[in-house]
Short mmCIF file of C-alpha atoms and ligand atoms in Angstrom, two decimals:
data_model
loop_
_atom_site.label_atom_id
_atom_site.label_comp_id
_atom_site.label_asym_id
_atom_site.label_seq_id
_atom_site.Cartn_x
_atom_site.Cartn_y
_atom_site.Cartn_z
CA MET H 1 -23.40 -4.35 8.50
CA ASN H 2 -21.90 -7.63 7.42
CA ILE H 3 -18.53 -6.97 5.94
CA LEU H 4 -16.19 -9.10 3.82
CA LEU H 5 -12.53 -7.97 3.77
CA LEU H 6 -10.17 -9.48 1.17
CA GLY H 7 -6.49 -10.00 1.92
CA SER H 8 -4.12 -11.78 4.21
CA GLY H 9 -1.39 -9.37 5.31
CA GLY H 10 -0.54 -7.11 8.20
CA ARG H 11 -2.57 -4.36 6.46
CA GLU H 12 -5.67 -6.63 6.64
CA HIS H 13 -5.11 -7.49 10.32
CA ALA H 14 -4.88 -3.72 11.13
CA LEU H 15 -8.03 -3.02 9.06
CA ALA H 16 -9.94 -5.92 10.58
CA TRP H 17 -8.90 -4.92 14.09
CA LYS H 18 -10.17 -1.39 13.56
CA MET H 19 -13.36 -2.37 11.71
CA GLU H 20 -14.38 -4.91 14.31
CA GLN H 21 -14.46 -2.12 16.92
CA SER H 22 -17.16 -0.23 15.10
CA PRO H 23 -20.75 -0.45 16.35
CA LEU H 24 -21.73 -0.52 12.64
CA CYS H 25 -19.92 -3.83 12.13
CA LYS H 26 -22.26 -6.70 12.83
CA LYS H 27 -20.23 -9.60 11.39
CA LEU H 28 -16.74 -9.44 9.82
CA TRP H 29 -15.41 -12.04 7.43
CA ILE H 30 -11.86 -12.04 6.11
CA ALA H 31 -10.80 -13.99 3.02
CA PRO H 32 -8.41 -15.70 3.20
CA GLY H 33 -7.05 -13.84 6.29
CA ASN H 34 -4.30 -14.92 8.57
CA ALA H 35 -3.84 -15.93 12.25
CA GLY H 36 -4.36 -12.31 13.31
CA THR H 37 -7.53 -11.51 11.33
CA GLN H 38 -9.03 -14.69 12.88
CA LEU H 39 -8.89 -12.82 16.23
CA CYS H 40 -11.08 -10.01 14.84
CA GLY H 41 -13.61 -11.95 12.78
CA THR H 42 -14.01 -15.18 10.83
CA ASN H 43 -11.53 -16.29 8.21
CA VAL H 44 -12.93 -17.90 5.09
CA GLU H 45 -11.04 -19.91 2.53
CA LEU H 46 -11.73 -18.11 -0.73
CA ASN H 47 -9.59 -17.44 -3.76
CA ILE H 48 -9.91 -13.69 -3.95
CA ASN H 49 -9.33 -13.67 -7.66
CA ASP H 50 -12.22 -16.10 -8.19
CA PHE H 51 -14.98 -13.51 -8.43
CA ASP H 52 -17.80 -16.00 -8.79
CA ALA H 53 -16.78 -17.65 -5.53
CA VAL H 54 -16.51 -14.24 -3.81
CA ALA H 55 -19.99 -13.23 -5.09
CA SER H 56 -21.61 -16.58 -4.01
CA PHE H 57 -20.12 -16.18 -0.59
CA MET H 58 -21.48 -12.62 -0.34
CA VAL H 59 -24.98 -13.73 -1.31
CA ALA H 60 -24.97 -16.67 1.07
CA HIS H 61 -23.74 -14.55 4.01
CA HIS H 62 -25.77 -11.36 3.35
CA ILE H 63 -22.68 -9.25 2.95
CA ASP H 64 -23.39 -5.42 2.78
CA MET H 65 -19.86 -4.18 2.19
CA LEU H 66 -16.81 -5.54 0.40
CA VAL H 67 -13.47 -4.05 1.35
CA VAL H 68 -10.62 -4.98 -0.98
CA GLY H 69 -7.17 -4.95 0.62
CA PRO H 70 -4.70 -5.77 -2.17
CA GLU H 71 -4.48 -4.41 -5.69
CA GLU H 72 -4.68 -7.55 -7.74
CA PRO H 73 -8.44 -8.25 -7.56
CA LEU H 74 -9.07 -4.53 -8.24
CA VAL H 75 -6.87 -4.51 -11.34
CA ASN H 76 -8.69 -7.69 -12.40
CA GLY H 77 -12.04 -5.87 -12.07
CA ILE H 78 -13.63 -7.18 -8.87
CA ALA H 79 -15.48 -3.92 -8.18
CA ASP H 80 -17.08 -3.87 -11.65
CA PHE H 81 -17.96 -7.59 -11.37
CA VAL H 82 -19.72 -7.20 -8.05
CA LEU H 83 -21.51 -3.99 -8.95
CA GLN H 84 -22.72 -5.34 -12.33
CA ASN H 85 -23.90 -8.68 -10.98
CA PRO H 86 -27.62 -8.33 -10.09
CA SER H 87 -27.26 -10.54 -6.96
CA THR H 88 -24.49 -8.42 -5.50
CA SER H 89 -25.10 -4.94 -7.01
CA HIS H 90 -26.43 -3.70 -3.67
CA VAL H 91 -23.05 -4.31 -1.95
CA GLN H 92 -20.96 -1.28 -1.14
CA VAL H 93 -17.51 -1.93 -2.70
CA ILE H 94 -14.53 -0.16 -1.16
CA GLY H 95 -12.03 -0.32 -4.01
CA PRO H 96 -12.07 1.28 -7.48
CA SER H 97 -13.28 0.06 -10.84
CA ALA H 98 -10.78 -1.71 -13.08
CA LYS H 99 -10.42 1.54 -15.00
CA GLY H 100 -9.55 3.38 -11.75
CA ALA H 101 -7.20 0.60 -10.70
CA LEU H 102 -5.16 1.29 -13.84
CA LEU H 103 -3.54 4.11 -11.82
CA GLU H 104 -1.56 1.21 -10.21
CA GLY H 105 -2.05 -1.46 -12.87
CA SER H 106 -0.33 0.45 -15.67
CA LYS H 107 2.59 2.82 -15.05
CA GLN H 108 2.07 4.24 -18.57
CA PHE H 109 -1.63 4.92 -17.87
CA ALA H 110 -0.68 6.67 -14.57
CA LYS H 111 2.01 8.72 -16.31
CA GLU H 112 -0.33 9.84 -19.12
CA PHE H 113 -2.97 10.67 -16.57
CA MET H 114 -0.54 12.83 -14.54
CA GLN H 115 0.74 14.54 -17.72
CA LYS H 116 -2.82 15.31 -18.85
CA TYR H 117 -3.84 16.79 -15.50
CA ASN H 118 -0.57 18.64 -14.80
CA ILE H 119 0.29 16.55 -11.76
CA PRO H 120 4.00 16.85 -10.93
CA THR H 121 5.94 13.67 -11.65
CA ALA H 122 9.26 12.59 -13.15
CA ALA H 123 9.67 13.18 -16.91
CA TYR H 124 9.35 9.88 -18.79
CA ARG H 125 8.96 7.95 -22.05
CA SER H 126 7.68 4.46 -22.60
CA PHE H 127 8.91 1.76 -24.95
CA THR H 128 7.94 -1.71 -26.30
CA ALA H 129 10.04 -4.47 -27.88
CA GLU H 130 9.45 -2.79 -31.25
CA SER H 131 10.89 0.52 -30.02
CA TYR H 132 13.67 -1.07 -28.00
CA GLU H 133 16.39 0.71 -30.03
CA GLU H 134 14.70 4.09 -29.32
CA GLY H 135 14.70 3.12 -25.63
CA VAL H 136 18.48 2.63 -25.80
CA ASP H 137 18.88 5.96 -27.58
CA PHE H 138 16.73 7.62 -24.90
CA LEU H 139 18.83 6.09 -22.09
CA GLU H 140 21.91 7.56 -23.76
CA THR H 141 20.45 11.08 -23.41
CA LEU H 142 19.86 10.67 -19.65
CA ALA H 143 22.24 10.99 -16.71
CA SER H 144 22.81 8.23 -14.09
CA PRO H 145 21.03 6.83 -12.12
CA TYR H 146 18.52 5.36 -14.57
CA VAL H 147 14.97 4.43 -13.53
CA LEU H 148 13.20 1.63 -15.50
CA LYS H 149 9.73 0.43 -14.64
CA ALA H 150 7.76 -2.58 -16.00
CA ASP H 151 4.41 -1.19 -17.02
CA GLY H 152 2.18 -3.74 -15.28
CA LEU H 153 1.90 -5.35 -11.85
CA ALA H 154 5.10 -7.18 -10.98
CA ALA H 155 4.63 -7.89 -7.28
CA GLY H 156 6.61 -4.81 -6.32
CA LYS H 157 9.65 -6.04 -8.21
CA GLY H 158 9.20 -4.23 -11.53
CA VAL H 159 11.33 -1.17 -10.73
CA ALA H 160 15.02 -1.05 -11.39
CA ILE H 161 17.32 1.87 -10.46
CA VAL H 162 20.60 1.33 -12.21
CA GLN H 163 23.85 3.34 -11.94
CA SER H 164 25.56 2.40 -15.17
CA LEU H 165 24.33 2.92 -18.73
CA ASP H 166 25.32 -0.60 -19.68
CA GLY H 167 23.36 -1.97 -16.69
CA ALA H 168 20.30 0.10 -17.68
CA ILE H 169 20.47 -1.20 -21.28
CA ASP H 170 20.72 -4.81 -19.92
CA VAL H 171 17.61 -4.24 -17.75
CA LEU H 172 15.73 -2.74 -20.69
CA LYS H 173 16.65 -5.70 -22.84
CA GLY H 174 15.69 -8.12 -20.02
CA MET H 175 12.29 -6.54 -19.65
CA LEU H 176 11.35 -5.98 -23.31
CA LYS H 177 13.14 -8.71 -25.20
CA ASP H 178 13.53 -11.47 -22.61
CA LYS H 179 10.16 -10.64 -20.95
CA ALA H 180 11.58 -10.61 -17.42
CA PHE H 181 8.15 -9.89 -15.96
CA GLY H 182 6.07 -11.58 -18.67
CA LYS H 183 3.16 -9.43 -19.84
CA ALA H 184 3.89 -6.83 -17.19
CA SER H 185 7.11 -5.82 -18.92
CA GLU H 186 5.83 -5.73 -22.52
CA LYS H 187 5.97 -1.99 -21.99
CA VAL H 188 8.62 -0.21 -20.00
CA VAL H 189 8.60 3.31 -18.61
CA ILE H 190 11.96 5.01 -18.39
CA GLU H 191 11.91 8.11 -16.22
CA GLU H 192 13.99 10.83 -14.76
CA PHE H 193 15.54 10.07 -11.35
CA LEU H 194 14.11 12.19 -8.50
CA GLU H 195 16.35 13.04 -5.62
CA GLY H 196 14.67 13.42 -2.27
CA VAL H 197 12.92 11.76 0.66
CA GLU H 198 9.79 9.68 0.12
CA VAL H 199 6.47 9.89 1.96
CA SER H 200 3.28 7.85 1.55
CA VAL H 201 0.06 9.90 1.41
CA PHE H 202 -3.33 8.19 1.71
CA VAL H 203 -6.54 9.58 0.21
CA ALA H 204 -9.96 8.13 1.06
CA THR H 205 -12.50 9.12 -1.59
CA ASP H 206 -16.03 8.47 -2.83
CA GLY H 207 -14.94 9.74 -6.24
CA LYS H 208 -15.87 13.36 -5.53
CA ASN H 209 -15.25 14.13 -1.87
CA TRP H 210 -11.97 13.14 -0.34
CA ILE H 211 -10.04 13.24 2.92
CA LEU H 212 -6.44 12.67 3.78
CA LEU H 213 -5.66 9.98 6.25
CA PRO H 214 -2.41 10.36 8.29
CA GLU H 215 0.73 10.18 6.13
CA ALA H 216 3.53 7.75 6.76
CA LYS H 217 7.12 6.95 5.83
CA ASP H 218 7.93 3.47 4.71
CA TYR H 219 11.35 1.90 5.23
CA LYS H 220 11.84 -0.24 2.14
CA ARG H 221 15.37 -1.50 2.37
CA ILE H 222 16.20 -4.70 4.32
CA GLY H 223 19.22 -3.26 6.14
CA GLU H 224 19.89 -0.71 8.83
CA GLY H 225 20.60 2.81 7.43
CA ASP H 226 18.58 2.04 4.27
CA THR H 227 21.00 -0.52 2.83
CA GLY H 228 20.58 -3.72 0.87
CA PRO H 229 17.77 -4.85 -1.34
CA ASN H 230 14.22 -3.48 -1.43
CA THR H 231 11.51 -5.29 0.51
CA GLY H 232 7.73 -4.88 0.79
CA GLY H 233 8.53 -2.56 3.72
CA MET H 234 10.43 -3.18 6.94
CA GLY H 235 8.64 -0.56 9.06
CA ALA H 236 6.77 2.73 9.04
CA VAL H 237 6.46 5.92 10.98
CA SER H 238 3.48 8.29 11.15
CA PRO H 239 3.29 11.32 11.25
CA VAL H 240 6.27 12.39 9.10
CA SER H 241 8.03 15.57 10.31
CA PHE H 242 8.87 17.00 6.93
CA ALA H 243 5.30 16.60 5.71
CA ASP H 244 4.44 19.84 7.49
CA THR H 245 1.37 22.07 6.82
CA GLU H 246 3.07 23.89 3.97
CA PHE H 247 4.15 20.66 2.18
CA MET H 248 0.82 19.03 2.70
CA GLU H 249 -0.97 22.07 1.29
CA LYS H 250 1.07 21.63 -1.94
CA VAL H 251 0.19 17.94 -1.91
CA LYS H 252 -3.51 18.75 -1.69
CA THR H 253 -3.60 21.48 -4.32
CA ARG H 254 -1.07 20.18 -6.80
CA ILE H 255 -1.68 16.42 -6.50
CA VAL H 256 -4.79 15.25 -4.64
CA GLN H 257 -7.42 17.62 -5.99
CA PRO H 258 -6.18 17.38 -9.59
CA THR H 259 -6.17 13.57 -9.31
CA ILE H 260 -9.79 13.50 -8.11
CA ASP H 261 -10.77 16.09 -10.74
CA GLY H 262 -9.03 14.03 -13.40
CA LEU H 263 -10.82 10.86 -12.44
CA GLN H 264 -14.16 12.70 -12.64
CA LYS H 265 -13.27 14.20 -16.08
CA GLU H 266 -12.35 10.71 -17.32
CA ASN H 267 -15.67 9.34 -15.94
CA ILE H 268 -13.82 6.88 -13.76
CA PRO H 269 -15.87 5.94 -10.70
CA TYR H 270 -13.55 5.66 -7.71
CA THR H 271 -14.67 4.56 -4.31
CA GLY H 272 -11.67 3.59 -2.23
CA PHE H 273 -8.18 4.57 -1.32
CA ILE H 274 -5.50 6.28 -3.38
CA PHE H 275 -2.02 5.80 -1.97
CA VAL H 276 0.27 8.39 -3.47
CA GLY H 277 3.94 7.60 -3.19
CA LEU H 278 5.63 11.03 -3.18
CA MET H 279 9.15 12.34 -3.40
CA ASN H 280 9.84 15.51 -1.53
CA VAL H 281 12.23 17.27 -3.90
CA ASN H 282 13.48 20.43 -2.13
CA GLY H 283 10.08 20.98 -0.50
CA ASP H 284 8.04 20.26 -3.63
CA PRO H 285 6.03 16.98 -3.96
CA TYR H 286 6.34 14.76 -7.03
CA VAL H 287 4.37 11.57 -7.62
CA ILE H 288 6.55 8.43 -7.78
CA GLU H 289 3.61 6.13 -8.08
CA TYR H 290 -0.08 5.72 -7.38
CA ASN H 291 -1.44 2.61 -5.64
CA VAL H 292 -5.16 1.91 -5.46
CA ARG H 293 -5.15 0.43 -1.97
CA MET H 294 -3.68 1.15 1.43
CA GLY H 295 0.08 0.62 1.98
CA ASP H 296 1.64 -2.19 3.97
CA PRO H 297 3.27 -1.65 6.54
CA GLU H 298 1.95 1.99 6.51
CA THR H 299 -1.57 0.85 7.41
CA GLU H 300 -0.25 -0.82 10.59
CA ALA H 301 1.16 2.63 11.66
CA ILE H 302 -1.78 4.76 10.50
CA ILE H 303 -4.79 2.75 11.71
CA PRO H 304 -3.91 2.88 15.46
CA ARG H 305 -3.75 6.69 15.13
CA ILE H 306 -7.30 6.98 13.81
CA SER H 307 -9.69 7.45 16.71
CA SER H 308 -12.98 8.02 14.76
CA ASP H 309 -15.19 5.21 13.45
CA PHE H 310 -13.51 3.63 10.40
CA VAL H 311 -16.53 1.68 9.20
CA GLN H 312 -18.62 4.86 9.30
CA MET H 313 -16.03 6.40 6.99
CA LEU H 314 -16.18 3.36 4.62
CA LYS H 315 -19.99 3.53 4.65
CA LEU H 316 -20.04 7.21 3.81
CA MET H 317 -17.48 6.51 1.01
CA GLY H 318 -19.81 3.82 -0.34
CA GLU H 319 -22.75 6.18 -0.19
CA GLY H 320 -20.95 9.11 -1.82
CA ASN H 321 -21.31 11.20 1.30
CA LEU H 322 -17.70 11.30 2.59
CA ASN H 323 -18.18 15.11 3.09
CA ASN H 324 -20.24 14.15 6.19
CA TYR H 325 -17.33 12.39 7.89
CA THR H 326 -15.08 13.85 10.56
CA LEU H 327 -11.77 12.05 10.77
CA GLU H 328 -10.18 12.13 14.20
CA VAL H 329 -6.46 11.45 14.47
CA CYS H 330 -4.37 10.93 17.60
CA PRO H 331 -1.38 13.34 17.50
CA GLU H 332 1.07 10.71 18.86
CA PHE H 333 3.81 9.11 16.78
CA ALA H 334 3.31 5.54 15.66
CA VAL H 335 6.40 3.46 14.93
CA THR H 336 5.86 0.09 13.23
CA VAL H 337 8.60 -2.45 13.06
CA MET H 338 8.26 -5.46 10.82
CA LEU H 339 9.73 -8.82 11.99
CA VAL H 340 10.75 -10.84 8.93
CA SER H 341 11.94 -14.34 8.16
CA GLY H 342 15.69 -14.92 7.76
CA GLY H 343 16.66 -14.66 4.08
CA TYR H 344 13.79 -12.33 3.21
CA PRO H 345 13.50 -10.64 0.67
CA GLY H 346 15.32 -13.54 -0.94
CA SER H 347 14.25 -17.13 -0.24
CA TYR H 348 13.27 -18.04 3.31
CA GLU H 349 11.73 -20.89 5.29
CA LYS H 350 8.14 -21.11 6.40
CA GLY H 351 6.31 -23.05 9.08
CA HIS H 352 8.41 -22.08 12.12
CA GLU H 353 6.65 -21.57 15.35
CA ILE H 354 6.30 -17.98 16.63
CA SER H 355 6.60 -17.52 20.37
CA GLY H 356 6.10 -14.43 22.60
CA LEU H 357 3.01 -13.14 20.88
CA ASP H 358 1.10 -13.24 24.18
CA HIS H 359 3.80 -11.41 26.13
CA ILE H 360 3.59 -8.15 24.32
CA ASP H 361 2.61 -5.23 26.49
CA GLY H 362 2.04 -1.64 25.40
CA SER H 363 2.20 -2.20 21.66
CA HIS H 364 -0.16 -3.40 18.95
CA VAL H 365 0.71 -6.67 17.27
CA PHE H 366 -0.46 -7.17 13.73
CA TYR H 367 0.13 -10.54 12.09
CA ALA H 368 1.29 -10.67 8.50
CA GLY H 369 2.76 -13.91 7.23
CA ALA H 370 1.55 -15.86 10.25
CA SER H 371 -0.94 -18.63 10.09
CA GLU H 372 -2.37 -21.15 12.54
CA ARG H 373 -1.31 -24.76 12.58
CA ASP H 374 -2.27 -27.25 15.31
CA GLU H 375 -3.28 -24.39 17.58
CA LYS H 376 0.10 -22.77 17.16
CA VAL H 377 1.00 -19.66 15.22
CA VAL H 378 3.65 -20.38 12.60
CA THR H 379 5.45 -18.30 9.96
CA SER H 380 3.88 -18.38 6.54
CA GLY H 381 5.57 -15.50 4.74
CA GLY H 382 8.54 -13.18 4.55
CA ARG H 383 7.03 -10.40 6.56
CA VAL H 384 5.73 -12.13 9.65
CA VAL H 385 4.56 -9.74 12.41
CA ALA H 386 4.30 -5.93 12.69
CA ILE H 387 4.66 -4.24 16.09
CA THR H 388 3.30 -0.73 16.44
CA SER H 389 3.84 1.53 19.39
CA LEU H 390 2.38 4.98 19.99
CA HIS H 391 3.97 7.75 22.05
CA SER H 392 4.19 11.55 22.08
CA SER H 393 7.92 11.03 21.65
CA LEU H 394 9.04 9.40 18.45
CA GLU H 395 12.09 8.01 20.13
CA LYS H 396 10.07 6.44 22.96
CA ALA H 397 7.66 4.90 20.40
CA ARG H 398 10.70 3.46 18.57
CA LEU H 399 12.18 2.06 21.80
CA GLN H 400 8.87 0.52 22.83
CA SER H 401 8.57 -1.27 19.47
CA MET H 402 12.17 -2.48 19.75
CA LYS H 403 11.59 -3.80 23.26
CA ASN H 404 8.54 -5.81 22.13
CA ALA H 405 10.09 -6.91 18.86
CA ALA H 406 12.89 -8.58 20.94
CA ILE H 407 10.24 -10.63 22.80
CA ILE H 408 8.84 -12.27 19.71
CA LYS H 409 10.98 -15.23 18.56
CA PHE H 410 10.97 -17.48 15.56
CA HIS H 411 13.69 -19.18 13.49
CA GLN H 412 16.10 -16.61 12.13
CA VAL H 413 13.90 -13.60 12.99
CA ASN H 414 15.21 -10.26 11.62
CA PHE H 415 14.08 -6.69 12.07
CA ARG H 416 15.48 -3.15 11.62
CA THR H 417 16.26 -1.22 14.78
CA ASP H 418 16.49 2.16 13.12
CA ILE H 419 12.90 2.79 12.07
CA GLY H 420 12.22 6.45 12.64
CA LEU H 421 15.75 7.37 13.75
CA ASP H 422 16.26 9.58 10.67
CA LEU H 423 13.12 11.60 11.42
CA GLN H 424 14.21 12.80 14.86
CA GLY H 425 15.21 16.40 15.57
P1 LIG V 501 7.62 2.11 -7.33
O1 LIG V 501 7.34 0.64 -7.44
O2 LIG V 501 7.21 2.89 -8.53
O3 LIG V 501 7.22 2.67 -6.00
O4 LIG V 501 9.21 2.23 -7.26
C1 LIG V 501 9.92 1.60 -6.21
C2 LIG V 501 10.88 2.55 -5.53
O5 LIG V 501 11.82 2.96 -6.52
C3 LIG V 501 10.22 3.80 -5.08
O6 LIG V 501 9.66 3.61 -3.84
C4 LIG V 501 11.37 4.71 -5.04
O7 LIG V 501 12.20 4.52 -3.91
C5 LIG V 501 12.14 4.30 -6.27
N1 LIG V 501 11.81 5.17 -7.41
C6 LIG V 501 10.82 4.96 -8.30
N2 LIG V 501 10.81 5.95 -9.19
C7 LIG V 501 11.79 6.84 -8.93
C8 LIG V 501 12.26 8.01 -9.52
N3 LIG V 501 11.73 8.47 -10.58
N4 LIG V 501 13.25 8.62 -8.89
C9 LIG V 501 13.84 8.07 -7.81
N5 LIG V 501 13.44 6.96 -7.21
C10 LIG V 501 12.41 6.33 -7.74
N1 LIG V 502 4.58 -0.08 1.56
C1 LIG V 502 4.54 0.10 0.18
C2 LIG V 502 3.35 -0.60 -0.40
O1 LIG V 502 2.45 -0.99 0.26
O2 LIG V 502 3.33 -0.72 -1.64
#
């Protein structure tokens, strides 16, 4: 098959690395890709939100399968566009319809969906500028901390967790009245705070059949010991010790099956991934959020654990025959450590040369914000490189990733050394 993968992060490098190994993959293109995806296929300069350009490229290069990495094109309707366009309607699209992508694209839609299908999640109400005063009244009935979420996509920044009531009212005002996130915060969901530990669960589905990929824990805060501001993710571990058979059984029966059933009842076609962000509240799973794509950096931890053919899985998803796939997973622990630019998640510099990439032994290196310039690899984003190590001992996997992370150098490189420490014995 000729495959086009959209995206340019560490997630896409891990996906490209895995897909390229499949005997089913004839030619792999990545748009726009990064310095790492270029090692697995051919990068192509395309604006992934320009659907006409994507479709023309697919026709010209006889693409059989389109794999959509990030959420934005999905929320903008790329799957519908490709499948409804006669020149590309034969392409297998891995990624849901715009309607399905609302699970991530609108917090209110996701909340209503969960409520309708009895899927456990935090209690909530949603408000607009017109109902701002009611929002303030509602906040006054809640206990601290307060959770406020912009309804739409806000590049991962639309969630505020605030300790004081005054602070929460300020955030509500900022979002609704001062349009802090533009259109994305015209509606705001205020919800109950859930106390617990988070885990990311990944469902691959053809809309009817589904399988669970390995779960992972993401480390979102910039600082050691989960301190400081939130980031896109500073590392990940898979598997997750507390996600044991009993917990995962609850996840399947209370969350995954009702989600797939709900999509079918709503007549929402869904070929792709559902990433369920869960809170483990005293052994019971609650949905924090749905995403309609794989996670980053979770993908960099999960993909190296999958030993079966990933393109075969995608193909069966596209054909509606995922029930014929046998997923094989390596039982070892994967520890992924993200090397980030100094200053991230605030402002940071780009364009600094990255050294040491060729001196890594015994770990996978997935490039994220790293691009090629004059035959050198330079930083081009906040999250720069992910290092993943596998070992039957979680601690040894962590130490291996630390050892190799220390070999990679660029201006003001920063990484967390405690990824996975909390999950040990
Ligand atoms: P989201 O973008 O919805 O994933 O939210 C970002 C982060 O905020 C989540 O990963 C959680 O750590 C936290 N969060 C979101 N909703 C809640 C909640 N209801 N209770 C506690 N923490 C939450
Ligand atoms: N690691 C969280 C995300 O991909 O949204």
